[in-house]
PDB file of C-alpha atoms in Angstrom:
ATOM      1  CA  MET G  87     -21.426   7.311  -5.883  1.00 91.00           C
ATOM      2  CA  GLU G  88     -18.103   9.687  -7.204  1.00 95.00           C
ATOM      3  CA  ALA G  89     -14.166   9.072  -7.280  1.00 95.00           C
ATOM      4  CA  ARG G  90     -12.656  12.436  -5.546  1.00 96.00           C
ATOM      5  CA  ILE G  91      -8.329  12.464  -6.282  1.00 97.00           C
ATOM      6  CA  LEU G  92      -6.620  14.008  -3.798  1.00 96.00           C
ATOM      7  CA  ASP G  93      -3.396  15.551  -4.239  1.00 95.00           C
ATOM      8  CA  SER G  94      -2.643  18.752  -1.166  1.00 95.00           C
ATOM      9  CA  GLU G  95      -1.898  17.819   2.326  1.00 93.00           C
ATOM     10  CA  GLN G  96      -5.045  19.983   3.121  1.00 96.00           C
ATOM     11  CA  GLN G  97      -7.322  17.519   1.201  1.00 97.00           C
ATOM     12  CA  ILE G  98      -6.153  14.843   3.146  1.00 96.00           C
ATOM     13  CA  VAL G  99      -6.567  16.787   6.413  1.00 96.00           C
ATOM     14  CA  ASP G 100     -10.109  17.544   5.676  1.00 97.00           C
ATOM     15  CA  ILE G 101     -10.692  13.721   4.966  1.00 97.00           C
ATOM     16  CA  LYS G 102      -9.507  12.978   8.444  1.00 97.00           C
ATOM     17  CA  GLU G 103     -12.034  11.809   9.779  1.00 97.00           C
ATOM     18  CA  SER G 104     -14.053   9.981   7.284  1.00 97.00           C
ATOM     19  CA  TRP G 105     -10.497   8.293   6.376  1.00 97.00           C
ATOM     20  CA  GLN G 106     -10.490   6.901  10.022  1.00 97.00           C
ATOM     21  CA  LYS G 107     -14.220   5.285   9.857  1.00 97.00           C
ATOM     22  CA  LEU G 108     -12.891   3.798   6.503  1.00 96.00           C
ATOM     23  CA  TYR G 109     -10.376   1.881   8.182  1.00 96.00           C
ATOM     24  CA  LYS G 110     -12.577   1.303  10.721  1.00 96.00           C
ATOM     25  CA  HIS G 111     -14.865  -0.372   9.078  1.00 95.00           C
ATOM     26  CA  ALA G 112     -12.980  -1.442   5.970  1.00 93.00           C
ATOM     27  CA  ILE G 113     -12.413  -5.612   5.866  1.00 89.00           C
ATOM     28  CA  ASN G 114      -8.238  -5.157   5.047  1.00 87.00           C
ATOM     29  CA  SER G 115      -7.523  -2.380   7.714  1.00 88.00           C
ATOM     30  CA  ASN G 116      -4.256  -2.521   8.812  1.00 87.00           C
ATOM     31  CA  VAL G 117      -1.895  -0.172  10.620  1.00 89.00           C
ATOM     32  CA  PHE G 118       0.057   0.248   7.329  1.00 89.00           C
ATOM     33  CA  LEU G 119      -3.313   1.692   5.851  1.00 91.00           C
ATOM     34  CA  SER G 120      -4.113   4.162   8.680  1.00 94.00           C
ATOM     35  CA  TYR G 121      -4.587   8.223   7.980  1.00 96.00           C
ATOM     36  CA  ASP G 122      -1.933   8.519  11.179  1.00 95.00           C
ATOM     37  CA  TRP G 123       0.475   5.999   9.025  1.00 93.00           C
ATOM     38  CA  ILE G 124       0.021   7.839   5.224  1.00 94.00           C
ATOM     39  CA  THR G 125      -0.171  11.159   6.512  1.00 95.00           C
ATOM     40  CA  THR G 126       3.127  10.215   8.957  1.00 94.00           C
ATOM     41  CA  TRP G 127       4.814   8.444   5.722  1.00 92.00           C
ATOM     42  CA  LEU G 128       4.387  11.427   2.966  1.00 94.00           C
ATOM     43  CA  ASN G 129       5.702  13.719   5.848  1.00 93.00           C
ATOM     44  CA  VAL G 130       8.427  12.099   6.618  1.00 92.00           C
ATOM     45  CA  PHE G 131       9.360  11.583   2.533  1.00 93.00           C
ATOM     46  CA  LYS G 132       8.133  14.558   1.114  1.00 92.00           C
ATOM     47  CA  ASN G 133      11.342  14.761  -0.429  1.00 92.00           C
ATOM     48  CA  HIS G 134      11.089  11.569  -2.488  1.00 92.00           C
ATOM     49  CA  VAL G 135       7.490  12.707  -3.796  1.00 93.00           C
ATOM     50  CA  THR G 136       7.273  14.500  -6.768  1.00 93.00           C
ATOM     51  CA  ALA G 137       3.313  13.907  -6.217  1.00 93.00           C
ATOM     52  CA  PHE G 138       0.750  11.222  -4.748  1.00 93.00           C
ATOM     53  CA  SER G 139      -2.506  11.396  -5.440  1.00 95.00           C
ATOM     54  CA  ILE G 140      -4.651   9.546  -3.098  1.00 96.00           C
ATOM     55  CA  ILE G 141      -8.249   8.226  -4.834  1.00 96.00           C
ATOM     56  CA  SER G 142     -11.055   7.878  -2.926  1.00 97.00           C
ATOM     57  CA  ILE G 143     -14.112   6.701  -4.224  1.00 95.00           C
ATOM     58  CA  TRP G 144     -17.106   8.450  -2.138  1.00 96.00           C
ATOM     59  CA  ASP G 145     -20.906   6.918  -1.433  1.00 93.00           C
ATOM     60  CA  LEU G 146     -23.051  10.267  -0.865  1.00 93.00           C
ATOM     61  CA  ASP G 147     -20.326  11.393   2.174  1.00 93.00           C
ATOM     62  CA  GLU G 148     -19.029   8.205   2.999  1.00 95.00           C
ATOM     63  CA  ILE G 149     -15.247   6.737   1.748  1.00 96.00           C
ATOM     64  CA  ILE G 150     -15.910   4.028   0.972  1.00 95.00           C
ATOM     65  CA  CYS G 151     -12.513   2.467  -0.807  1.00 94.00           C
ATOM     66  CA  LEU G 152      -8.923   4.399  -0.753  1.00 95.00           C
ATOM     67  CA  LEU G 153      -6.019   4.031  -3.520  1.00 94.00           C
ATOM     68  CA  PRO G 154      -3.152   5.911  -2.119  1.00 95.00           C
ATOM     69  CA  LEU G 155      -0.669   6.417  -4.707  1.00 95.00           C
ATOM     70  CA  TYR G 156       2.605   8.445  -5.112  1.00 94.00           C
ATOM     71  CA  LYS G 157       5.138   9.351  -7.965  1.00 94.00           C
ATOM     72  CA  ARG G 158       8.832   9.221  -6.765  1.00 91.00           C
ATOM     73  CA  VAL G 159      10.826  11.565  -7.422  1.00 92.00           C
ATOM     74  CA  GLY G 160      13.026  10.492 -10.653  1.00 87.00           C
ATOM     75  CA  ASP G 161      10.759   7.920 -11.727  1.00 83.00           C
ATOM     76  CA  SER G 162       9.480   7.729 -15.046  1.00 73.00           C
ATOM     77  CA  THR G 163       6.074   9.859 -15.825  1.00 81.00           C
ATOM     78  CA  GLY G 164       3.237   7.249 -14.627  1.00 88.00           C
ATOM     79  CA  THR G 165       4.311   5.225 -12.616  1.00 91.00           C
ATOM     80  CA  PHE G 166       3.522   4.690  -8.872  1.00 91.00           C
ATOM     81  CA  TRP G 167       3.955   3.443  -6.321  1.00 90.00           C
ATOM     82  CA  PHE G 168       1.856   2.602  -3.108  1.00 88.00           C
ATOM     83  CA  ILE G 169       2.380   5.353  -0.121  1.00 90.00           C
ATOM     84  CA  GLY G 170       4.570   3.758   2.080  1.00 86.00           C
ATOM     85  CA  SER G 171       6.782   2.170   0.043  1.00 85.00           C
ATOM     86  CA  GLY G 172       9.571   2.733  -2.355  1.00 81.00           C
ATOM     87  CA  GLU G 173      11.405   5.040   0.293  1.00 81.00           C
ATOM     88  CA  PRO G 174      15.151   5.278  -0.032  1.00 76.00           C
ATOM     89  CA  GLU G 175      17.325   2.252   1.161  1.00 74.00           C
ATOM     90  CA  THR G 176      18.772   3.545   3.930  1.00 74.00           C
ATOM     91  CA  ALA G 177      15.483   4.830   5.100  1.00 74.00           C
ATOM     92  CA  GLU G 178      13.125   2.143   4.460  1.00 73.00           C
ATOM     93  CA  VAL G 179      10.248   1.480   6.861  1.00 76.00           C
ATOM     94  CA  CYS G 180       8.998  -1.812   5.558  1.00 71.00           C
ATOM     95  CA  SER G 181       6.049  -1.129   4.964  1.00 73.00           C
ATOM     96  CA  GLU G 182       3.431  -4.390   4.908  1.00 75.00           C
ATOM     97  CA  GLY G 183       0.077  -5.309   3.274  1.00 76.00           C
ATOM     98  CA  LEU G 184      -0.802  -2.787   1.231  1.00 83.00           C
ATOM     99  CA  ASP G 185      -3.113  -2.612  -0.837  1.00 84.00           C
ATOM    100  CA  MET G 186      -6.618  -0.480  -1.351  1.00 88.00           C
ATOM    101  CA  LEU G 187      -8.526  -0.015   1.747  1.00 92.00           C
ATOM    102  CA  SER G 188     -12.116  -0.461   1.151  1.00 90.00           C
ATOM    103  CA  VAL G 189     -15.833  -1.584   2.906  1.00 91.00           C
ATOM    104  CA  SER G 190     -16.696  -4.334   0.085  1.00 81.00           C
ATOM    105  CA  SER G 191     -15.673  -6.373  -2.419  1.00 74.00           C
ATOM    106  CA  PHE G 192     -15.812  -3.897  -5.907  1.00 72.00           C
ATOM    107  CA  ASN G 193     -18.786  -4.106  -8.200  1.00 77.00           C
ATOM    108  CA  SER G 194     -19.631  -2.740 -12.028  1.00 80.00           C
ATOM    109  CA  GLU G 195     -19.847   1.007 -10.789  1.00 85.00           C
ATOM    110  CA  LEU G 196     -17.338   0.886  -8.723  1.00 85.00           C
ATOM    111  CA  SER G 197     -14.986  -0.842 -11.362  1.00 86.00           C
ATOM    112  CA  GLN G 198     -16.023   1.984 -13.384  1.00 89.00           C
ATOM    113  CA  LEU G 199     -15.387   4.818 -10.566  1.00 93.00           C
ATOM    114  CA  LEU G 200     -11.338   3.536  -9.920  1.00 91.00           C
ATOM    115  CA  THR G 201     -11.122   3.278 -14.014  1.00 90.00           C
ATOM    116  CA  GLU G 202     -11.320   6.916 -14.405  1.00 93.00           C
ATOM    117  CA  ALA G 203      -9.971   8.068 -11.480  1.00 94.00           C
ATOM    118  CA  ILE G 204      -6.526   5.723 -12.815  1.00 91.00           C
ATOM    119  CA  ASP G 205      -7.217   7.143 -15.728  1.00 91.00           C
ATOM    120  CA  THR G 206      -7.108  10.763 -14.913  1.00 94.00           C
ATOM    121  CA  ILE G 207      -3.924  10.336 -12.986  1.00 93.00           C
ATOM    122  CA  GLY G 208      -2.899   9.089 -15.856  1.00 91.00           C
ATOM    123  CA  LEU G 209      -1.116   5.541 -14.291  1.00 89.00           C
ATOM    124  CA  LYS G 210       1.020   3.700 -16.341  1.00 89.00           C
ATOM    125  CA  LYS G 211       2.296   1.475 -14.014  1.00 87.00           C
ATOM    126  CA  LEU G 212       1.684   0.308 -10.647  1.00 86.00           C
ATOM    127  CA  VAL G 213       4.735  -0.836  -8.513  1.00 84.00           C
ATOM    128  CA  VAL G 214       3.469  -2.849  -5.887  1.00 80.00           C
ATOM    129  CA  THR G 215       6.077  -4.045  -2.817  1.00 78.00           C
ATOM    130  CA  ASN G 216       4.533  -6.219  -0.026  1.00 73.00           C
ATOM    131  CA  CYS G 217       1.871  -6.606  -0.570  1.00 74.00           C
ATOM    132  CA  SER G 218       0.172  -9.700  -0.439  1.00 72.00           C
ATOM    133  CA  LYS G 219      -0.530 -11.987  -2.759  1.00 69.00           C
ATOM    134  CA  ASP G 220      -4.528 -12.128  -2.373  1.00 74.00           C
ATOM    135  CA  SER G 221      -5.005  -8.364  -2.196  1.00 78.00           C
ATOM    136  CA  GLN G 222      -7.820  -6.810  -3.511  1.00 80.00           C
ATOM    137  CA  ILE G 223      -4.871  -4.499  -5.834  1.00 80.00           C
ATOM    138  CA  LYS G 224      -4.416  -7.647  -7.473  1.00 78.00           C
ATOM    139  CA  SER G 225      -7.176  -8.923  -8.145  1.00 78.00           C
ATOM    140  CA  VAL G 226      -9.116  -5.293  -9.160  1.00 81.00           C
ATOM    141  CA  PHE G 227      -6.061  -4.384 -11.403  1.00 80.00           C
ATOM    142  CA  ASP G 228      -6.702  -7.796 -13.122  1.00 81.00           C
ATOM    143  CA  GLN G 229     -10.568  -7.590 -13.261  1.00 81.00           C
ATOM    144  CA  LEU G 230     -10.562  -4.031 -15.000  1.00 81.00           C
ATOM    145  CA  GLY G 231      -7.779  -5.154 -17.388  1.00 78.00           C
ATOM    146  CA  TYR G 232      -4.779  -3.651 -15.969  1.00 76.00           C
ATOM    147  CA  ARG G 233      -3.067  -6.963 -16.698  1.00 66.00           C
ATOM    148  CA  TYR G 234      -0.325  -5.484 -16.742  1.00 63.00           C
ATOM    149  CA  LEU G 235       0.102  -2.486 -15.619  1.00 68.00           C
ATOM    150  CA  LYS G 236       1.741  -4.160 -11.868  1.00 64.00           C
ATOM    151  CA  GLU G 237       4.843  -4.781 -11.822  1.00 64.00           C
ATOM    152  CA  PHE G 238       5.404  -6.594  -8.081  1.00 60.00           C
ATOM    153  CA  ARG G 239       8.700  -6.059  -6.527  1.00 62.00           C
ATOM    154  CA  GLY G 240      10.156  -7.189  -3.023  1.00 54.00           C
ATOM    155  CA  ASN G 241       9.622 -10.621  -1.018  1.00 44.00           C
ATOM    156  CA  ARG G 242       8.419 -10.675   2.447  1.00 43.00           C
ATOM    157  CA  TYR G 243      11.503 -11.632   4.607  1.00 40.00           C
ATOM    158  CA  PHE G 244      11.652 -14.820   6.591  1.00 37.00           C
ATOM    159  CA  ILE G 245      14.608 -17.191   8.455  1.00 41.00           C
ATOM    160  CA  ASP G 246      14.292 -20.658   6.856  1.00 45.00           C
ATOM    161  CA  THR G 247      14.112 -23.248   9.837  1.00 47.00           C
ATOM    162  CA  LEU G 248      13.489 -27.104   9.966  1.00 50.00           C
ATOM    163  CA  ASP G 249      10.139 -28.542   9.549  1.00 56.00           C
ATOM    164  CA  SER G 250      10.917 -30.216  12.618  1.00 52.00           C
ATOM    165  CA  GLU G 251      10.573 -27.381  15.177  1.00 56.00           C
ATOM    166  CA  THR G 252       7.658 -26.033  17.096  1.00 59.00           C
ATOM    167  CA  LYS G 253       7.463 -22.339  17.267  1.00 55.00           C
ATOM    168  CA  LEU G 254       9.190 -22.190  20.376  1.00 54.00           C
ATOM    169  CA  GLU G 255      12.508 -24.065  19.088  1.00 54.00           C
ATOM    170  CA  LYS G 256      11.898 -21.304  15.698  1.00 49.00           C
ATOM    171  CA  LYS G 257      11.769 -18.888  18.130  1.00 49.00           C
ATOM    172  CA  GLN G 258      14.884 -19.403  19.729  1.00 49.00           C
ATOM    173  CA  HIS G 259      16.711 -20.503  16.674  1.00 46.00           C
ATOM    174  CA  VAL G 260      15.527 -16.971  15.433  1.00 44.00           C
ATOM    175  CA  MET G 261      17.013 -15.357  19.131  1.00 43.00           C
ATOM    176  CA  SER G 262      20.436 -17.356  19.138  1.00 42.00           C
ATOM    177  CA  LYS G 263      21.634 -16.422  15.541  1.00 41.00           C
ATOM    178  CA  PRO G 264      23.699 -13.620  15.489  1.00 42.00           C
ATOM    179  CA  LEU G 265      22.494  -9.963  14.312  1.00 39.00           C
ATOM    180  CA  LYS G 266      25.364 -10.415  11.609  1.00 37.00           C
ATOM    181  CA  SER G 267      23.935 -13.756  10.127  1.00 35.00           C
ATOM    182  CA  LEU G 268      20.459 -12.307  10.082  1.00 37.00           C
ATOM    183  CA  VAL G 269      21.590  -9.460   8.334  1.00 39.00           C
ATOM    184  CA  LEU G 270      23.089 -10.924   5.184  1.00 35.00           C
ATOM    185  CA  ARG G 271      20.374 -13.543   5.076  1.00 37.00           C
ATOM    186  CA  ILE G 272      17.468 -10.805   4.439  1.00 39.00           C
ATOM    187  CA  ILE G 273      20.448  -9.225   2.132  1.00 40.00           C
ATOM    188  CA  LEU G 274      20.550 -11.783   0.202  1.00 36.00           C
TER     189      LEU G 274
END
């Protein structure tokens, strides 16, 4: 196994087929970790990106893990974000379920390669948004001893309804509220 750091558009294009194969077999696939979403996001927000570093772990000629990260324009040295997060608030796309994309749980060799890659890119802090509490990145960073290198930001937004309401009643409740009040609840 080996780690490769992808930091150019051409490198990403070159691994498209491998990325799509990983996505198909990953234990945590979602649209926001797909090749199409990540490359589209990078293209749209390229003016807000100083550099990107997609950590890829390979087993022979197959990718078994991807960690798509970037540095924001104006952020301090060593601070990385998940690709798909941290865009300007006025253009926010709200990617969900951001995480590493992998085919299996971590073992010692994979952990060692990931540690070396993290050191190579100079990661000092990882800002994590819109990531579930049981994400792989959270558990892996804890296992690797990077417990204090990650900062979780942002909340999942939801509309508070009464416990006695059924799913249908909740949907109707949300749909009947004026848009202004929904927006205010989200901002608060």
